Amino acid sequence: MKNLVKGIIRKAANVALDKTTPLDTNVAEITPYTFRKTEFPRKRINLLVPSVNPEHVFGGISTALKFFEELAAKTGYDRRIILVDSPPTEEARKKYGTEYTFLEPEQDSTDRAQIVPYSNRYGRQIGVSDKDIFMFTGWWTAHCAQEACEEFEKKEGIAPRPFINFIQDFEPGFYPWSTRYLLAEASYKNRYPQIAIFNTGLLRDYFKLNGFRFQHEYAFEPVLNASLKEELYKAGDTLDKKKQILLYGRPGTERNAFNLIVAALKKWVWMQKDIGEWEIYSAGEQHEDVDLGNGKVIHSVGKLTLKGYADILKESYAGISLMASPHPSYPPLEMSVFEVKVITNTFANKDLKDFNDNIISLDNISPNCVSARLMEICDGYTPKVPHRIVNKDYCENADIFSFISEIKELL
């Protein structure tokens, strides 16, 4: 037996040595940024984002753009958006072209609102002055900007103003323990002063619990999308509910645990006595329909319009929306205010049970626990559900970035 094991090890070693496939040591996201000294007459906020193409501007990018525009408006600073991953499409140029001037990295301009495509950046430099302020969202934009500023300081003697780190999740958690995990974590530890702006107090508290500290810290809370708010307030005192379950289904995003939801539903379809009367829909990302057994299927409706989303929220009785992250995510909050009884999960310091009575926050998210709780919800089905606005701060807060006046003093 011992000789057999030795032979297997020797054979595996030889196979490894015989491989001719080149070793890939590249981390594509951190292709360096390079700065060159330029003169600019005014303070300017530089937002580093992957893209402004319509198909990419939702969620995190949309929130970052909203803050960026409000920050510039309230401080009076100039604006420059630097696109680091995707060049702008013709549609994006039309959308932003009336307000922004599109420039190449080699071009300097005193225009007060600029967009610079920088995904094709090998050998190309962006002009930077001592009045430039950098804001990033996404660990790779933070990493590259921080390194470029360090090189720029060595070469030109110009130290950056405090960075604005717009943190919308604990991004190391997007990866297994790995190079990218460590790089994402390192972006929170840069030696330069950072103004950290957290998407929710829960996320800020998670960072504190894990020993991360920034020179200045602020947090904002979620607010209901304006179009969804309009539909919510138009609804009457009672909502007509179908025997219908809405899932936040994103198979392409591991932290939304789609496979776990499917595993739970495959148990539930054999437990629910009136299963033939229920329908299951998955919104958030288009995917193949999923056969659950016992004649039931998850029907994918993909990424809905806001009106379509509001309509399916109004008529759904139950929901499941999971997030393996300290960030609460928006779907369980949205479902709950539309009187959907939604199952979600705790995570570290996150527990949404006090948001309103429609949220069922489970600390054990095993398929057995989810399926059992879903059956309890469905057994209590009633076609008429009372509707009232209970989360007014979430539904009506028009000034989520009220701390901008304080940030201006730091810049």
Short mmCIF file of C-alpha atoms in Angstrom, two decimals, residues 79-318:
data_model
loop_
_atom_site.label_atom_id
_atom_site.label_comp_id
_atom_site.label_asym_id
_atom_site.label_seq_id
_atom_site.Cartn_x
_atom_site.Cartn_y
_atom_site.Cartn_z
CA ARG A 79 -16.43 66.59 -11.59
CA ARG A 80 -14.44 64.00 -13.48
CA ILE A 81 -15.57 60.41 -13.99
CA ILE A 82 -12.82 57.95 -14.91
CA LEU A 83 -14.06 54.72 -16.50
CA VAL A 84 -11.64 51.95 -15.65
CA ASP A 85 -13.23 48.75 -16.99
CA SER A 86 -15.59 49.40 -19.92
CA PRO A 87 -15.40 52.09 -22.63
CA PRO A 88 -18.57 54.16 -22.99
CA THR A 89 -21.10 52.94 -25.52
CA GLU A 90 -22.81 55.29 -27.93
CA GLU A 91 -25.86 55.19 -25.70
CA ALA A 92 -23.79 56.28 -22.69
CA ARG A 93 -22.18 59.10 -24.69
CA LYS A 94 -25.63 60.36 -25.66
CA LYS A 95 -26.92 60.15 -22.08
CA TYR A 96 -23.98 61.97 -20.48
CA GLY A 97 -22.81 64.07 -23.43
CA THR A 98 -25.09 67.03 -22.76
CA GLU A 99 -23.58 67.56 -19.30
CA TYR A 100 -20.09 66.06 -19.56
CA THR A 101 -17.21 66.50 -21.98
CA PHE A 102 -15.67 63.20 -23.11
CA LEU A 103 -11.87 63.38 -23.20
CA GLU A 104 -8.99 60.99 -23.85
CA PRO A 105 -6.45 60.46 -21.03
CA GLU A 106 -3.84 62.51 -22.93
CA GLN A 107 -6.12 65.55 -23.15
CA ASP A 108 -6.23 68.32 -20.56
CA SER A 109 -9.23 70.58 -20.22
CA THR A 110 -10.64 73.09 -17.77
CA ASP A 111 -14.21 71.95 -18.43
CA ARG A 112 -16.05 71.56 -15.15
CA ALA A 113 -17.56 68.14 -15.92
CA GLN A 114 -15.49 65.50 -17.72
CA ILE A 115 -15.59 61.79 -18.49
CA VAL A 116 -12.35 59.98 -19.32
CA PRO A 117 -12.39 56.38 -20.64
CA TYR A 118 -9.38 54.60 -19.12
CA SER A 119 -9.99 50.88 -19.61
CA ASN A 120 -7.41 50.91 -22.40
CA ARG A 121 -4.65 52.40 -20.26
CA TYR A 122 -1.39 50.60 -21.07
CA GLY A 123 1.25 53.31 -21.55
CA ARG A 124 -1.31 56.09 -21.06
CA GLN A 125 -1.29 58.72 -18.32
CA ILE A 126 -4.04 60.80 -16.78
CA GLY A 127 -3.39 64.41 -15.82
CA VAL A 128 -3.58 65.03 -12.06
CA SER A 129 -3.07 68.23 -10.08
CA ASP A 130 -2.70 69.00 -6.38
CA LYS A 131 -6.39 69.97 -6.36
CA ASP A 132 -7.67 66.54 -7.38
CA ILE A 133 -9.67 64.45 -4.92
CA PHE A 134 -10.21 60.73 -5.59
CA MET A 135 -13.35 58.80 -4.80
CA PHE A 136 -13.59 55.08 -5.46
CA THR A 137 -16.11 52.30 -5.06
CA GLY A 138 -14.83 48.79 -5.71
CA TRP A 139 -11.63 47.47 -4.14
CA TRP A 140 -9.70 47.34 -7.44
CA THR A 141 -10.33 51.03 -8.18
CA ALA A 142 -9.21 51.81 -4.63
CA HIS A 143 -6.08 49.66 -4.96
CA CYS A 144 -5.02 51.16 -8.28
CA ALA A 145 -5.69 54.77 -7.26
CA GLN A 146 -3.83 54.33 -3.98
CA GLU A 147 -0.77 52.86 -5.72
CA ALA A 148 -0.81 55.53 -8.43
CA CYS A 149 -0.96 58.28 -5.80
CA GLU A 150 2.01 56.79 -3.96
CA GLU A 151 4.07 56.76 -7.17
CA PHE A 152 2.89 60.28 -8.00
CA GLU A 153 3.96 61.56 -4.61
CA LYS A 154 7.43 60.01 -5.01
CA LYS A 155 7.85 61.53 -8.44
CA GLU A 156 6.19 64.94 -8.09
CA GLY A 157 6.06 65.50 -4.34
CA ILE A 158 2.28 65.87 -4.45
CA ALA A 159 0.50 63.95 -1.73
CA PRO A 160 -3.18 63.19 -2.37
CA ARG A 161 -5.98 64.83 -0.50
CA PRO A 162 -7.95 62.39 1.67
CA PHE A 163 -9.44 59.56 -0.37
CA ILE A 164 -13.19 59.06 -0.35
CA ASN A 165 -13.73 55.31 0.00
CA PHE A 166 -17.38 54.58 -0.81
CA ILE A 167 -17.79 51.13 0.75
CA GLN A 168 -20.88 49.17 -0.24
CA ASP A 169 -20.01 45.70 1.04
CA PHE A 170 -17.17 43.79 2.68
CA GLU A 171 -15.55 43.03 -0.67
CA PRO A 172 -12.95 40.47 0.47
CA GLY A 173 -15.99 38.26 1.03
CA PHE A 174 -16.60 38.17 -2.73
CA TYR A 175 -13.71 35.69 -2.99
CA PRO A 176 -12.37 32.60 -1.24
CA TRP A 177 -9.26 33.23 0.91
CA SER A 178 -6.95 34.17 -1.92
CA THR A 179 -4.91 36.89 -3.64
CA ARG A 180 -8.03 38.92 -4.39
CA TYR A 181 -9.29 38.55 -0.83
CA LEU A 182 -6.01 39.98 0.49
CA LEU A 183 -5.87 42.78 -2.10
CA ALA A 184 -9.43 43.85 -1.31
CA GLU A 185 -8.67 43.84 2.40
CA ALA A 186 -5.46 45.82 1.87
CA SER A 187 -7.39 48.65 0.18
CA TYR A 188 -8.96 49.42 3.59
CA LYS A 189 -5.52 49.75 5.21
CA ASN A 190 -3.81 52.31 2.99
CA ARG A 191 -1.47 54.74 4.75
CA TYR A 192 -3.14 57.84 3.31
CA PRO A 193 -6.14 59.40 5.12
CA GLN A 194 -9.44 57.89 4.00
CA ILE A 195 -12.98 59.16 4.44
CA ALA A 196 -15.02 55.97 4.60
CA ILE A 197 -18.66 56.22 3.58
CA PHE A 198 -20.57 53.04 4.35
CA ASN A 199 -23.71 51.84 2.66
CA THR A 200 -25.62 51.20 5.92
CA GLY A 201 -24.70 51.43 9.56
CA LEU A 202 -24.76 47.63 9.74
CA LEU A 203 -21.85 47.46 7.32
CA ARG A 204 -19.92 50.15 9.22
CA ASP A 205 -20.42 48.22 12.47
CA TYR A 206 -19.17 45.02 10.81
CA PHE A 207 -15.94 46.78 9.81
CA LYS A 208 -15.49 48.04 13.38
CA LEU A 209 -16.12 44.57 14.80
CA ASN A 210 -13.37 43.24 12.54
CA GLY A 211 -10.81 45.86 13.52
CA PHE A 212 -10.87 48.18 10.48
CA ARG A 213 -10.47 51.89 11.24
CA PHE A 214 -10.59 54.96 9.02
CA GLN A 215 -9.71 58.57 9.76
CA HIS A 216 -13.33 59.63 9.23
CA GLU A 217 -16.41 57.42 8.96
CA TYR A 218 -19.97 58.09 7.83
CA ALA A 219 -22.90 55.83 7.01
CA PHE A 220 -26.13 56.24 5.12
CA GLU A 221 -29.21 54.05 5.26
CA PRO A 222 -31.20 52.54 2.39
CA VAL A 223 -34.12 54.46 0.98
CA LEU A 224 -36.90 53.08 -1.19
CA ASN A 225 -36.51 53.78 -4.90
CA ALA A 226 -38.65 56.76 -5.93
CA SER A 227 -40.60 54.81 -8.57
CA LEU A 228 -41.33 51.99 -6.12
CA LYS A 229 -42.36 54.57 -3.52
CA GLU A 230 -44.89 56.04 -5.94
CA GLU A 231 -46.41 52.59 -6.53
CA LEU A 232 -46.38 51.81 -2.80
CA TYR A 233 -48.25 54.98 -1.88
CA LYS A 234 -50.80 54.45 -4.64
CA ALA A 235 -51.75 51.08 -3.15
CA GLY A 236 -54.88 51.05 -1.03
CA ASP A 237 -55.44 49.91 2.52
CA THR A 238 -55.57 46.28 1.35
CA LEU A 239 -53.45 44.34 -1.14
CA ASP A 240 -54.80 41.42 -3.13
CA LYS A 241 -52.32 38.56 -2.75
CA LYS A 242 -51.95 35.45 -4.87
CA LYS A 243 -50.53 32.11 -3.78
CA GLN A 244 -47.25 33.27 -5.18
CA ILE A 245 -43.65 33.23 -3.95
CA LEU A 246 -41.10 35.76 -5.16
CA LEU A 247 -37.40 34.93 -5.01
CA TYR A 248 -34.46 37.26 -5.34
CA GLY A 249 -32.77 34.92 -7.78
CA ARG A 250 -29.23 35.65 -8.88
CA PRO A 251 -27.45 32.38 -9.74
CA GLY A 252 -24.43 34.35 -10.99
CA THR A 253 -23.82 35.99 -7.60
CA GLU A 254 -22.71 33.50 -4.97
CA ARG A 255 -23.50 35.70 -1.99
CA ASN A 256 -27.22 35.55 -2.87
CA ALA A 257 -27.16 31.77 -2.27
CA PHE A 258 -29.49 30.79 -5.13
CA ASN A 259 -28.58 27.10 -4.91
CA LEU A 260 -29.49 27.08 -1.23
CA ILE A 261 -32.89 28.59 -2.06
CA VAL A 262 -33.45 25.88 -4.68
CA ALA A 263 -32.46 23.15 -2.20
CA ALA A 264 -35.01 24.50 0.29
CA LEU A 265 -37.76 24.73 -2.30
CA LYS A 266 -37.14 21.16 -3.45
CA LYS A 267 -38.04 20.09 0.09
CA TRP A 268 -40.95 22.51 0.43
CA VAL A 269 -42.77 21.32 -2.72
CA TRP A 270 -43.28 17.92 -1.05
CA MET A 271 -44.36 19.43 2.26
CA GLN A 272 -46.95 21.99 1.17
CA LYS A 273 -50.43 20.39 1.13
CA ASP A 274 -51.91 22.81 -1.44
CA ILE A 275 -48.73 22.88 -3.56
CA GLY A 276 -50.70 22.73 -6.83
CA GLU A 277 -52.09 26.21 -6.13
CA TRP A 278 -48.72 27.95 -5.66
CA GLU A 279 -46.47 29.61 -8.25
CA ILE A 280 -42.81 30.56 -7.78
CA TYR A 281 -41.09 33.44 -9.61
CA SER A 282 -37.44 34.48 -9.59
CA ALA A 283 -36.49 38.11 -10.25
CA GLY A 284 -33.11 39.84 -10.41
CA GLU A 285 -31.26 37.93 -13.12
CA GLN A 286 -32.48 36.01 -16.15
CA HIS A 287 -31.82 32.28 -15.84
CA GLU A 288 -33.27 28.98 -16.95
CA ASP A 289 -36.45 27.84 -15.25
CA VAL A 290 -35.71 25.33 -12.49
CA ASP A 291 -37.67 22.11 -12.04
CA LEU A 292 -38.33 21.59 -8.32
CA GLY A 293 -40.22 18.32 -8.58
CA ASN A 294 -43.86 17.55 -7.74
CA GLY A 295 -44.99 19.54 -10.76
CA LYS A 296 -43.53 22.85 -9.59
CA VAL A 297 -41.05 25.08 -11.44
CA ILE A 298 -39.20 28.31 -10.61
CA HIS A 299 -40.15 30.68 -13.42
CA SER A 300 -37.44 33.27 -14.11
CA VAL A 301 -38.71 36.77 -14.93
CA GLY A 302 -35.21 38.26 -15.05
CA LYS A 303 -34.51 41.91 -14.33
CA LEU A 304 -37.88 43.63 -14.29
CA THR A 305 -38.81 47.22 -14.97
CA LEU A 306 -39.56 49.13 -11.78
CA LYS A 307 -43.27 49.11 -12.64
CA GLY A 308 -43.16 45.36 -13.33
CA TYR A 309 -41.27 44.79 -10.09
CA ALA A 310 -43.81 46.81 -8.10
CA ASP A 311 -46.67 44.83 -9.66
CA ILE A 312 -45.18 41.44 -8.74
CA LEU A 313 -44.40 42.70 -5.22
CA LYS A 314 -48.00 43.77 -4.71
CA GLU A 315 -49.42 40.38 -5.65
CA SER A 316 -46.83 38.04 -4.04
CA TYR A 317 -47.68 36.60 -0.63
CA ALA A 318 -44.26 35.17 0.34
#
